[in-house]
CSV table of C-alpha atoms and ligand atoms in Angstrom, one decimal:
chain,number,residue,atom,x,y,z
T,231,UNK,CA,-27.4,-11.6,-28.4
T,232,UNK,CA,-25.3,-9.5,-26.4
T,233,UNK,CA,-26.4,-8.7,-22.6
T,234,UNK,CA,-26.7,-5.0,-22.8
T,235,UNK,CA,-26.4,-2.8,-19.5
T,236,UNK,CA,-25.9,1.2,-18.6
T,237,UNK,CA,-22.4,0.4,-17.3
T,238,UNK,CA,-20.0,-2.7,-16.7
T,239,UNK,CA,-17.5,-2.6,-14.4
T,240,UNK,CA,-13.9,-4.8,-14.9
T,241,UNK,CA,-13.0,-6.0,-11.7
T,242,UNK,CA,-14.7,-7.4,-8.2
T,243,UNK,CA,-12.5,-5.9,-6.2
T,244,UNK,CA,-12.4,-2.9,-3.4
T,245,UNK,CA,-12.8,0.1,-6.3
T,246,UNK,CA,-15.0,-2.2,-8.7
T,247,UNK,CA,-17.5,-2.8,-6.4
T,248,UNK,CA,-17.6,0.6,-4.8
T,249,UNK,CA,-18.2,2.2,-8.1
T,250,UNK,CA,-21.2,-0.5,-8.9
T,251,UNK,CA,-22.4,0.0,-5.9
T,252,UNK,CA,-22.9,4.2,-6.8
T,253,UNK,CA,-23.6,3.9,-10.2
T,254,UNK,CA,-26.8,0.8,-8.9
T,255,UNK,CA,-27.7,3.5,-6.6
T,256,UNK,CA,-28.4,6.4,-9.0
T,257,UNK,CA,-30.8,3.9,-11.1
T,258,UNK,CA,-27.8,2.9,-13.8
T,259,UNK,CA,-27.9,-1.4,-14.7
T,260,UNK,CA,-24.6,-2.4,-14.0
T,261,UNK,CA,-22.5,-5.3,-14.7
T,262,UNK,CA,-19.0,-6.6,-12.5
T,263,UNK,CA,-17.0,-9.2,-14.4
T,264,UNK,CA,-14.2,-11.0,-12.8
T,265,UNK,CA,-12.2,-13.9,-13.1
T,266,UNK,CA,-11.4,-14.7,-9.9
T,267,UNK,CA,-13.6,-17.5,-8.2
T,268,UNK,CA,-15.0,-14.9,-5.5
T,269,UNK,CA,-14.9,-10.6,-5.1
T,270,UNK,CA,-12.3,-8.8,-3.1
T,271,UNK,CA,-10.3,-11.5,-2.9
T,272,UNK,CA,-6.9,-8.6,-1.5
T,273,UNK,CA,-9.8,-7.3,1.2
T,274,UNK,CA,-10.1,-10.6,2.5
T,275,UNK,CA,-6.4,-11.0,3.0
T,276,UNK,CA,-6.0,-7.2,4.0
T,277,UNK,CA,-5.0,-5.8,7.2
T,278,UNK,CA,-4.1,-9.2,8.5
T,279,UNK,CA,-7.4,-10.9,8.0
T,280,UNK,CA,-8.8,-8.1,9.4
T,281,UNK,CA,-8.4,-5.4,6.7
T,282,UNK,CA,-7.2,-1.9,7.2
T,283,UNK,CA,-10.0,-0.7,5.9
T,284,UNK,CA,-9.6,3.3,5.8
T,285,UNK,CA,-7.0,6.1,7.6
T,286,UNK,CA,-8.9,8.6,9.2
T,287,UNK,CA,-6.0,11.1,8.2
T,288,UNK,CA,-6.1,10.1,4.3
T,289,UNK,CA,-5.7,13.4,2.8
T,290,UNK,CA,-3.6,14.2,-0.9
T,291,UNK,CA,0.1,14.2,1.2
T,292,UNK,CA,-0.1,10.3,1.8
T,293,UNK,CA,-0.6,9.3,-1.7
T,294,UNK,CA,2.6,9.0,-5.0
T,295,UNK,CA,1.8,10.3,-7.6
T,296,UNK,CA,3.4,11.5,-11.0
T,297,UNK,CA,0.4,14.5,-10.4
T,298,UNK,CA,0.3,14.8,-6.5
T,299,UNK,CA,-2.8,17.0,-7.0
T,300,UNK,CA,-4.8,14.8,-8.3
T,301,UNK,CA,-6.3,12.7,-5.5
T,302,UNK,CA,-7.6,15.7,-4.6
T,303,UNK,CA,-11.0,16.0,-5.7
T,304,UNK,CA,-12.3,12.3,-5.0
T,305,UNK,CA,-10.4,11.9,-2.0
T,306,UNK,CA,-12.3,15.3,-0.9
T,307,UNK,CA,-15.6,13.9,-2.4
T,308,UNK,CA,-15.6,10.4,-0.8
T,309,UNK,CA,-13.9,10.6,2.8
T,310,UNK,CA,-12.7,8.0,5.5
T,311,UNK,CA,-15.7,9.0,7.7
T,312,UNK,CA,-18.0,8.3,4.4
T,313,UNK,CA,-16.8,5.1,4.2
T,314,UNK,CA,-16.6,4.8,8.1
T,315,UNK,CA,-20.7,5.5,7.5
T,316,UNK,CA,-21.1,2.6,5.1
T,317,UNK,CA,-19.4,0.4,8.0
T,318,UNK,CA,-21.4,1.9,10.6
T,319,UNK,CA,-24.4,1.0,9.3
T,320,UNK,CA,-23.9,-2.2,8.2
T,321,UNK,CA,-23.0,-2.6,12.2
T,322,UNK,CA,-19.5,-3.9,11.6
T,323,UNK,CA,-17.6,-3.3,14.6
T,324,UNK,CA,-14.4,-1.7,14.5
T,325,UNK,CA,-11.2,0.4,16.1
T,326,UNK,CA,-8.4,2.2,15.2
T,327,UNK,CA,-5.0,0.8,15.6
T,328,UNK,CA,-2.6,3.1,15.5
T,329,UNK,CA,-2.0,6.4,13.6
T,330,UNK,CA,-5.5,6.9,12.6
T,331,UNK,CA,-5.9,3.1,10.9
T,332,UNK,CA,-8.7,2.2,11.2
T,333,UNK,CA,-9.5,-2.1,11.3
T,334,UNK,CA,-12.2,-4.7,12.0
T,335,UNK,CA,-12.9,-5.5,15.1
T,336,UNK,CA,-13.6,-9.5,13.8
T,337,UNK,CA,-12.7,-10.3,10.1
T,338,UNK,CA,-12.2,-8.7,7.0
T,339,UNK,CA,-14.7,-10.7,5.6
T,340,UNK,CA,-17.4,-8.4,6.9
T,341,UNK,CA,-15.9,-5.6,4.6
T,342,UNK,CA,-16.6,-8.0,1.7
T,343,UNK,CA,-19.9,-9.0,2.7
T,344,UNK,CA,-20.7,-5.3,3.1
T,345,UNK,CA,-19.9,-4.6,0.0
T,346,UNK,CA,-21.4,-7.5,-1.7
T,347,UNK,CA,-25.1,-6.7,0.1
T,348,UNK,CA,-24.8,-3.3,-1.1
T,349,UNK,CA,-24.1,-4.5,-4.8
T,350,UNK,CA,-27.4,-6.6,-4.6
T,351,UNK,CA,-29.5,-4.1,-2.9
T,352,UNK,CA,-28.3,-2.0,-5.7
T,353,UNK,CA,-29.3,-4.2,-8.0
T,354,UNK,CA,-25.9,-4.7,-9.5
T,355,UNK,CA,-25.6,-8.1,-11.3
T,356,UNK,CA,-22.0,-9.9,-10.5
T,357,UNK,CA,-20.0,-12.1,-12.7
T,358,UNK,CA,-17.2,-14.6,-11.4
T,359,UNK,CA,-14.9,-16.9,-13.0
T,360,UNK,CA,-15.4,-14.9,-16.4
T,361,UNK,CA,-12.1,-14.2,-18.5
T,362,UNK,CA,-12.3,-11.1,-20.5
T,363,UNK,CA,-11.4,-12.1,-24.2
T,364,UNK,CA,-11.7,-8.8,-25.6
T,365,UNK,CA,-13.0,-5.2,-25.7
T,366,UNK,CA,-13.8,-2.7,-28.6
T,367,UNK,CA,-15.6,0.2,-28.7
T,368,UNK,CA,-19.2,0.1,-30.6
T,369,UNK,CA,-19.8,3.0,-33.3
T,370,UNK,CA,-21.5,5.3,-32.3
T,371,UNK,CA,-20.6,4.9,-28.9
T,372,UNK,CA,-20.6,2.5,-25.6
T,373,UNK,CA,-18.4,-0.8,-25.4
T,374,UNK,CA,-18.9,-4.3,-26.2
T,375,UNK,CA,-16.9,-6.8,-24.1
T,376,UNK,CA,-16.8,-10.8,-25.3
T,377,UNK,CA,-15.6,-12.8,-22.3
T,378,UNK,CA,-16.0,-17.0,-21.4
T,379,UNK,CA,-19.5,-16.4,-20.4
T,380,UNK,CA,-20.9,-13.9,-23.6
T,381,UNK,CA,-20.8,-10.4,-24.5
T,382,UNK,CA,-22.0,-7.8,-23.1
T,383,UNK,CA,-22.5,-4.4,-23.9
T,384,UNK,CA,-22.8,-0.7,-21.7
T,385,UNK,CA,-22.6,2.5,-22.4
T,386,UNK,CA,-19.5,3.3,-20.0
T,387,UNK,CA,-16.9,0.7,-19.2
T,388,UNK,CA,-15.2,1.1,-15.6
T,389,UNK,CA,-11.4,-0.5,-15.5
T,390,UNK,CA,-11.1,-2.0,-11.8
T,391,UNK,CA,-8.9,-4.9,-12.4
T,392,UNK,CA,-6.2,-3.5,-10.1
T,393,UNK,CA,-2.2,-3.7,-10.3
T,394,UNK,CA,0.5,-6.6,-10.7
T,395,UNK,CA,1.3,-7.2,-6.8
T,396,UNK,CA,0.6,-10.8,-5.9
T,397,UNK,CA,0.4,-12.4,-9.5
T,398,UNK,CA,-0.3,-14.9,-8.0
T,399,UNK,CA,-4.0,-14.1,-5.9
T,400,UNK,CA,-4.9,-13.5,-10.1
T,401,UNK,CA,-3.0,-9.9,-10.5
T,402,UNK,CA,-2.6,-9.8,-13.9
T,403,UNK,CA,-1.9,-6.2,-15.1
T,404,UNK,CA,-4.5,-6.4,-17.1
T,405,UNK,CA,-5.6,-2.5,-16.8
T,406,UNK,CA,-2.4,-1.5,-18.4
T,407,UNK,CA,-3.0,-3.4,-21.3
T,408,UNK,CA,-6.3,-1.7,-21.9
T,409,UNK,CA,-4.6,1.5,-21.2
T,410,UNK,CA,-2.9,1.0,-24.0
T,411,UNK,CA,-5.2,-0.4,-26.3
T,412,UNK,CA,-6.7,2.7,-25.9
T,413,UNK,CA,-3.3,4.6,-26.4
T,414,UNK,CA,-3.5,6.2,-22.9
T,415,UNK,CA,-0.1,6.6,-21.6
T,416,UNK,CA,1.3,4.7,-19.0
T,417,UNK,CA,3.7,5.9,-15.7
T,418,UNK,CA,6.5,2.9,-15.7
T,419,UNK,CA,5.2,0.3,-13.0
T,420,UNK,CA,7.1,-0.6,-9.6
T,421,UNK,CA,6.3,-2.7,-6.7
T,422,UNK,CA,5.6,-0.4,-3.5
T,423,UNK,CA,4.8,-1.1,-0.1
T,424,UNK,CA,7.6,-4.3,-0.6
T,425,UNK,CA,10.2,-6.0,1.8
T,426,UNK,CA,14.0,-4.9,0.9
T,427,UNK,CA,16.8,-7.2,0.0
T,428,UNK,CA,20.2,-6.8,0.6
T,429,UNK,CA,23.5,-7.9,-0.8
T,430,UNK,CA,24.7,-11.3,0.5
T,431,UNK,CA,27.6,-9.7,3.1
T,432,UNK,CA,25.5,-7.8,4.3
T,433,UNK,CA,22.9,-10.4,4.9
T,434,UNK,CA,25.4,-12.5,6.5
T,435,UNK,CA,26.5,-9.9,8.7
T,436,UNK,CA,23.0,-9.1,9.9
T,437,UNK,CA,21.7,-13.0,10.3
T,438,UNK,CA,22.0,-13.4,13.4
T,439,UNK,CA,19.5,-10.1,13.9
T,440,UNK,CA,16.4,-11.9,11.9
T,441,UNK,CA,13.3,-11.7,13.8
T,442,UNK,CA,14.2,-8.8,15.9
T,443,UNK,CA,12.3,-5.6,15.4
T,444,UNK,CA,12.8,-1.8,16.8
T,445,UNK,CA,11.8,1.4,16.3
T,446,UNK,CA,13.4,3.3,13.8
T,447,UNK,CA,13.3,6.3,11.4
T,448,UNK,CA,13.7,5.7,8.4
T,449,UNK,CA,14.8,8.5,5.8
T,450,UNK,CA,15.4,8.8,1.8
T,451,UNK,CA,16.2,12.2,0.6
T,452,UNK,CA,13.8,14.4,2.2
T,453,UNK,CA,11.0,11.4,3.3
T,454,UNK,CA,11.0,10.2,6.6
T,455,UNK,CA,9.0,7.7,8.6
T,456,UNK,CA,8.6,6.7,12.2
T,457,UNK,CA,7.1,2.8,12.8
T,458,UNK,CA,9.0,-0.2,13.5
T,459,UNK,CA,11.6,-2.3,11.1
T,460,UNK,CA,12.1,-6.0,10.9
T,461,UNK,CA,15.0,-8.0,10.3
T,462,UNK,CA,14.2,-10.9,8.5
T,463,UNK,CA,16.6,-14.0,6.5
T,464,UNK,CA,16.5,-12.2,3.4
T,465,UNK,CA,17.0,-8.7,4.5
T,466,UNK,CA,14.5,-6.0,5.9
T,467,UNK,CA,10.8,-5.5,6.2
T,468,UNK,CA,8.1,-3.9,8.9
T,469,UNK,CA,6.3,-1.0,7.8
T,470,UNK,CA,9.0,1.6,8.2
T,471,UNK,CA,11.0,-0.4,5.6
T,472,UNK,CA,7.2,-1.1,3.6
T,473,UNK,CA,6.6,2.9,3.7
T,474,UNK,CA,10.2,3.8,2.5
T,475,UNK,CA,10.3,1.4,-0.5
T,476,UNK,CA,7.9,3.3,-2.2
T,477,UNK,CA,10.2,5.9,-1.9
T,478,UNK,CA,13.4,3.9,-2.8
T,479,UNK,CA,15.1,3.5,-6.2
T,480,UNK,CA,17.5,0.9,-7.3
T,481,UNK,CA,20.9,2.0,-5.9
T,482,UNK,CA,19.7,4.3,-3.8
T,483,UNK,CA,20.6,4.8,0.7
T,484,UNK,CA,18.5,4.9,3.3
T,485,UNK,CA,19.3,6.1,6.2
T,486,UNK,CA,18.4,3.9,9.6
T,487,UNK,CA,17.9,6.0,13.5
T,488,UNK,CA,17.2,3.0,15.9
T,489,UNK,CA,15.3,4.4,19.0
T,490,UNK,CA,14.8,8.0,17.7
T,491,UNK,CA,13.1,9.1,20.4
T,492,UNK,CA,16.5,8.0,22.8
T,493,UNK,CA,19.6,10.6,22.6
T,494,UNK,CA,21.8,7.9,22.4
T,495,UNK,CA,25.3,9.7,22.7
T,496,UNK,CA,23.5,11.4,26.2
T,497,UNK,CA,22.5,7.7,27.4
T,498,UNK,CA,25.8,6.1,26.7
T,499,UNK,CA,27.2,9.5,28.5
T,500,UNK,CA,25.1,9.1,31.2
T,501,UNK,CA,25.9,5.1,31.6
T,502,UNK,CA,29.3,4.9,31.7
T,503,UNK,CA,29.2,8.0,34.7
T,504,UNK,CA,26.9,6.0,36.4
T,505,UNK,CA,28.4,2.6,35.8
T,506,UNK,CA,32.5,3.1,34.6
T,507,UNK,CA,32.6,-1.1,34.5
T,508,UNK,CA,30.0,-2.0,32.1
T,509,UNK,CA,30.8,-2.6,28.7
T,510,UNK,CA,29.2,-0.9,25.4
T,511,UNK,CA,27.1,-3.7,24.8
T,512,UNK,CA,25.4,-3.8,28.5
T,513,UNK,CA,24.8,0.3,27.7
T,514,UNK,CA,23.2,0.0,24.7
T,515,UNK,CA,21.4,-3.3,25.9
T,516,UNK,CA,19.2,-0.8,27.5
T,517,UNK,CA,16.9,0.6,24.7
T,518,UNK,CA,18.0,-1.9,22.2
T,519,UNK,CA,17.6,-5.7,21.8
T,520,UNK,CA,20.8,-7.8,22.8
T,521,UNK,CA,21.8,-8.9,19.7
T,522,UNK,CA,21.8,-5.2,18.3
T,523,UNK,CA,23.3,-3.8,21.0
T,524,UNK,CA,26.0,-6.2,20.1
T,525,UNK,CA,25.7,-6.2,16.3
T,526,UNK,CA,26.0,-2.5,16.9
T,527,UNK,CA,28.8,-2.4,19.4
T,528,UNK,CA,30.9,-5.7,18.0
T,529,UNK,CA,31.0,-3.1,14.3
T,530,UNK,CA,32.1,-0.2,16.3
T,531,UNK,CA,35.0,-3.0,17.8
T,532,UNK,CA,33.6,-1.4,21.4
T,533,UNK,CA,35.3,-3.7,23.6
T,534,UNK,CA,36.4,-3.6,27.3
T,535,UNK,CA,34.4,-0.8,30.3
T,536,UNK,CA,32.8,2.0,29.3
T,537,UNK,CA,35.0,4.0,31.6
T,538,UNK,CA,37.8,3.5,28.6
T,539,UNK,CA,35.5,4.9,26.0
T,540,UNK,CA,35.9,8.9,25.3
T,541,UNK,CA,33.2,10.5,23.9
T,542,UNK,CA,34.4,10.6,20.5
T,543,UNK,CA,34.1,6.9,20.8
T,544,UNK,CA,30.6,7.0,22.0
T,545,UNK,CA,29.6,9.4,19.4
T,546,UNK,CA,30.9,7.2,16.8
T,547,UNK,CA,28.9,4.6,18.2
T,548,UNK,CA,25.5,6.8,18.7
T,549,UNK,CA,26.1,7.6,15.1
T,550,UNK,CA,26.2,4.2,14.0
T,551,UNK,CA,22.8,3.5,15.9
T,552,UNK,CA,20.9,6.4,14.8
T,553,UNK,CA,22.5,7.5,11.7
T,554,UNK,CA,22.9,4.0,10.0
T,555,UNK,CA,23.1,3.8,6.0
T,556,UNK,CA,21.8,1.0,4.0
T,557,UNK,CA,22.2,0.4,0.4
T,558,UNK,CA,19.4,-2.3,0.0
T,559,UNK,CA,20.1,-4.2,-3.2
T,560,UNK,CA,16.5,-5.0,-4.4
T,561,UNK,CA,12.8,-5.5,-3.2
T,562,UNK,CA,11.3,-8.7,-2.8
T,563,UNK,CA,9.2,-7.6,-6.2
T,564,UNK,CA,5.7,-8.4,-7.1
T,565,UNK,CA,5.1,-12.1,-5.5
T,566,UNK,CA,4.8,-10.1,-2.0
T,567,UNK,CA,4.5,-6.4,-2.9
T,568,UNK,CA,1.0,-4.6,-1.8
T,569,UNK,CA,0.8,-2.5,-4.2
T,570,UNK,CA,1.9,-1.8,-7.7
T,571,UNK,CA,2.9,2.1,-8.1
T,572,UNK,CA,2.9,4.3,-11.4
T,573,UNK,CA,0.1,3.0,-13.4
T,574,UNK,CA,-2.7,4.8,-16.2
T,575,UNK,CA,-1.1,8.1,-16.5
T,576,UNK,CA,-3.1,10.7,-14.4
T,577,UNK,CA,-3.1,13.2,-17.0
T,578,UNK,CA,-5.2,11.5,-19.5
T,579,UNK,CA,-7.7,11.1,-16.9
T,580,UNK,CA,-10.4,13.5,-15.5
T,581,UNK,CA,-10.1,13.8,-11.5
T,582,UNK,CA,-13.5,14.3,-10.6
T,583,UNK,CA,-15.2,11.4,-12.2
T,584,UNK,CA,-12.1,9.1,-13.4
T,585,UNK,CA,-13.0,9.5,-16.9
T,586,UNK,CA,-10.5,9.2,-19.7
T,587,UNK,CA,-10.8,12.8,-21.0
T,588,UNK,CA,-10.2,12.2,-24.6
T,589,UNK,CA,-12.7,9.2,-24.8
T,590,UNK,CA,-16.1,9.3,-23.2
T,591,UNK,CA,-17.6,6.6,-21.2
T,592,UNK,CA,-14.3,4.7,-20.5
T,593,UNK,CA,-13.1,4.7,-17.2
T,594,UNK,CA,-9.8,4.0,-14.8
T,595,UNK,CA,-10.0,3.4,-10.6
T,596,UNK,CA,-8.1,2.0,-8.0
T,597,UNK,CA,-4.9,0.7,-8.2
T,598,UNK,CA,-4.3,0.8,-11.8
T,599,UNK,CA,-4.3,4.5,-11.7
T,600,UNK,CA,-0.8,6.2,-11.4
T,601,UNK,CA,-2.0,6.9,-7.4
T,602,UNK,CA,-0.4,4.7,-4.4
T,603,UNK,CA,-0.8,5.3,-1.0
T,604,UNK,CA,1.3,5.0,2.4
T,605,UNK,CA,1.0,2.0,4.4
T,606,UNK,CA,-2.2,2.3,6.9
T,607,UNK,CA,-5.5,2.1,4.7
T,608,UNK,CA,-4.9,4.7,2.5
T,609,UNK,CA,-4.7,2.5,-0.1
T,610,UNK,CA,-8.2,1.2,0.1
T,611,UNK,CA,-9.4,4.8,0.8
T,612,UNK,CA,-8.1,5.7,-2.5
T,613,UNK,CA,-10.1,2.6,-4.3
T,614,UNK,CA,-13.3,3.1,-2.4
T,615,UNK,CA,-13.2,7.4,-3.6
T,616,UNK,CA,-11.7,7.1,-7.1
T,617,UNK,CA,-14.7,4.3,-7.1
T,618,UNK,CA,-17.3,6.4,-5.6
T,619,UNK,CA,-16.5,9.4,-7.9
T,620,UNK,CA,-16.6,7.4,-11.0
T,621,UNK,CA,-19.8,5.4,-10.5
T,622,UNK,CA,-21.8,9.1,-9.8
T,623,UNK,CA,-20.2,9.8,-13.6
T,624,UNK,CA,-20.6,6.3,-15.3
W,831,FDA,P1,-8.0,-5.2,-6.5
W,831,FDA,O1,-6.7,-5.9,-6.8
W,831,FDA,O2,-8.5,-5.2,-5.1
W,831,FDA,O3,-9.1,-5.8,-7.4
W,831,FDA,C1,-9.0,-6.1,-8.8
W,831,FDA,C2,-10.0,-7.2,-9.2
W,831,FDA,O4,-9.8,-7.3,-10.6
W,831,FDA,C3,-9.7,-8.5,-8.5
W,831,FDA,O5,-10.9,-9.0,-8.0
W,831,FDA,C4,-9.2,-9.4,-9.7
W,831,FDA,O6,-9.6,-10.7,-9.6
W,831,FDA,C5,-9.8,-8.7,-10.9
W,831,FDA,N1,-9.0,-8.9,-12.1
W,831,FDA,C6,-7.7,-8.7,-12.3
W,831,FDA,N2,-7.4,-9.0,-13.6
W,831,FDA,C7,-8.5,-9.4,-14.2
W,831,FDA,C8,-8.7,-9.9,-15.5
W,831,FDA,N3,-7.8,-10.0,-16.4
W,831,FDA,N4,-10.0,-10.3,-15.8
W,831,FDA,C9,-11.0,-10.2,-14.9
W,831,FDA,N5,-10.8,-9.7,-13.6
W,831,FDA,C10,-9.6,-9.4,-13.3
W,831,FDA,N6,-4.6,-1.6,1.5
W,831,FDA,C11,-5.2,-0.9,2.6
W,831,FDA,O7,-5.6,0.2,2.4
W,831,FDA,N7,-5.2,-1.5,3.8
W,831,FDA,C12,-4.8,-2.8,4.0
W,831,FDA,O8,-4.9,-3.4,5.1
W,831,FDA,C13,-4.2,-3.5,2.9
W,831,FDA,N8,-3.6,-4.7,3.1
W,831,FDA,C14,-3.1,-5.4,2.0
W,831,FDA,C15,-2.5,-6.6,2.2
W,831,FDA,C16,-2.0,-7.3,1.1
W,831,FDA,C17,-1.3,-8.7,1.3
W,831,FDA,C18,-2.1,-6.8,-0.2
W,831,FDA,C19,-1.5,-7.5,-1.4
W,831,FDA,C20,-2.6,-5.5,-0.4
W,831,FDA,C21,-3.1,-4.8,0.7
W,831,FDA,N9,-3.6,-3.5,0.6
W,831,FDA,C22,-4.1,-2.8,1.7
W,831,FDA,C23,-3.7,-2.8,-0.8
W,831,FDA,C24,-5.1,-3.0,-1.3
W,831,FDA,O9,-5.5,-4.4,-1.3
W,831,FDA,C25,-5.2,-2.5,-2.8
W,831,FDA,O10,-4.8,-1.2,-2.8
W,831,FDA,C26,-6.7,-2.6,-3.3
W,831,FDA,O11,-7.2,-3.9,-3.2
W,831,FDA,C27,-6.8,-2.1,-4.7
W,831,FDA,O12,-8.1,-2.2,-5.1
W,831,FDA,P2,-8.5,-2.4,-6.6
W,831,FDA,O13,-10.0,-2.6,-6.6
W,831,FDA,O14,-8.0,-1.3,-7.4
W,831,FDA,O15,-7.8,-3.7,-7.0
């Protein structure tokens, strides 16, 4: 005999459980299956240990999307300071980082035990360590799911089982193949949110920088972030490089400003009048850390005192600091990726409940939808309103 239930929910993690948690609350039995061996396994991880748990900015311009309208709606309907509510009274303590992120004050654990006493206050039953074998829709309406521990059976059927970054915490892409089991089309998947590799000369060239970090800005076409980059032994990372590579394409520049708050030409100007004998390096030593200063002036061959240097010299070197391309030759992929853009094709879904338009009761949330946000909780904001919106539908 099949376990039959008002709605059953794919996936334990930050979007699955918000939606149970909605659709509990409005009366609807729910079921969460998932095979990992606990829920919100990524929230636990998130943030550092401390998860990044919303942006206080989130709004539609910090999210891809193939449709960059369509956040809209649940992002409108479910909002950081909802969510902030939820942590608020659950008395988590917490405090914003930087740039409207907002974090755990202890562990990212409470986030998941929130969740998790909500869901059973709710009365939301939860499933682990249960592999979904199949899924077919019953005549007449509703879905019946066979799985390692029975079948089960609901009128609406919620996808939450996320994207393909970190295969190995259990990401499995599994959304997409239901997507198109359903013949719902898909936007081509990517890793976002990813370090960047570069070509081995280049890596040799910029060795001796790994483990040194600055503030840049980082540009692609007409995209442009300000936060700090990290050189590291397989090429770059921090969260300027993290934001951009959502951006990036295979075979595609970026453009590099070190220190874009610093007019460098005017500083190097203003060194060598104050201090003829120093060299480049020494100058530029100043705002940057020694071994770019030298990296930077060593490529620009800026040897010997300033006072030699005319100011088409120190312009070519100002440019190379603040106007530097990079052709990165890959990402570091899925294995370290946060999130996995493109995804369910927006279009085939309804943006105020999540709902597949063409076939009632099934629905997409979370990561597997064709939304990805910037770097700074936007991602989890996006899970916790796409869930919220579907489970007052489901
Ligand atoms: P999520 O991946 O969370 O959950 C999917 C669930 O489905 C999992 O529990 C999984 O086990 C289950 N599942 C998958 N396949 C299944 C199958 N075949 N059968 C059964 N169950 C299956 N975002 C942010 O806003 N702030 C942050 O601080 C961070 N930090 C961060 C760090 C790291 C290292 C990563 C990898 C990611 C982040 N993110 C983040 C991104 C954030 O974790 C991500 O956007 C959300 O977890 C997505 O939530 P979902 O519920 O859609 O998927």
């Amino acid at each position: 005999m099949a376990g039959k239930y008002d709605v059953i929910v794919l996936g334990a993690g930050a979007a699955g459980m918000m939606c149970a948690i909605r659709a509990g609350r409005r009366g609807r039995s729910v079921l969460v299956l998932d095979h990992a061996a606990a829920p919100g396994d990524k929230i636990r991880i998130s943030g550092g240990g401390r998860c990044n748990f919303t942006n206080i900015h989130a709004g539609p311009k910090n999210f891809l999307s193939a449709n960059p309208h369509f956040a809209k709606s649940a992002l409108a309907r479910f909002s950081p300071k909802d969510f902030l509510a939820m942590v608020e009274s659950h008395g988590i303590a917490w405090h914003e980082k930087t740039l409207g992120q907002l974090f755990c004050d202890d562990s990212a654990k409470d986030i998941i035990r929130m969740l998790t006493d909500e869901m059973r206050s709710a009365g939301v039953d939860l499933r682990l360590r249960t592999e979904i074998n199949a899924i077919e829709p019953i005549a007449g309406g509703g879905y019946r799911i066979t799985t390692s521990g029975g079948t089960f059976e609901a009128a609406s059927l919620v996808v939450a089982t996320g994207g393909k970054s970190i295969p190995k915490m259990g990401a499995t892409g599994f959304a997409y193949r239901i997507a198109e089991q359903f013949g719902l089309p898909l936007i081509e998947t990517r890793p976002g949110l990813v370090p960047l590799t570069l070509d081995p000369q280049l890596l040799q060239r910029l060795a001796p920088l790994s483990g040194i970090a600055a503030p840049v800005e980082i540009r692609h076409g007409k995209t442009a972030f300000r936060e700090a980059l990290l050189f590291t032994h397989r090429g770059l990372s921090g969260p300027a490089i993290l934001q951009i590579s959502s951006y990036w394409r295979e075979g595609d520049e970026i453009t590099v400003a070190i220190e874009p708050d610093v007019d460098v030409f005017i500083m190097l100007k203003a060194a060598r009048q104050a201090n003829g004998r120093q060299s480049a390096q020494t100058a530029l030593a100043e705002i940057l850390p020694k071994r770019l200063a030298q990296h930077f002036a060593e490529g620009e061959g800026m040897s010997g005192n300033m006072a030699d240097q005319g100011d088409k010299r120190l312009q070519q070197l100002a440019a190379a600091v603040q106007a530097w391309p990079v052709k990165p030759s890959g990402s570091e992929g899925y294995r370290t990726a946060e999130v996995t853009l493109g995804g369910v094709d927006t279009t085939c879904l309804d943006s105020k409940t999540m709902q597949v338009k063409t076939i009632p009761g099934l629905f997409f949330i979370g990561e597997c939808v064709d939304v990805t946000g910037w770097l700074g909780g936007y991602n989890f904001q996006w899970a916790w309103a796409s869930g919220h919106v579907a489970g007052e539908a489901a």
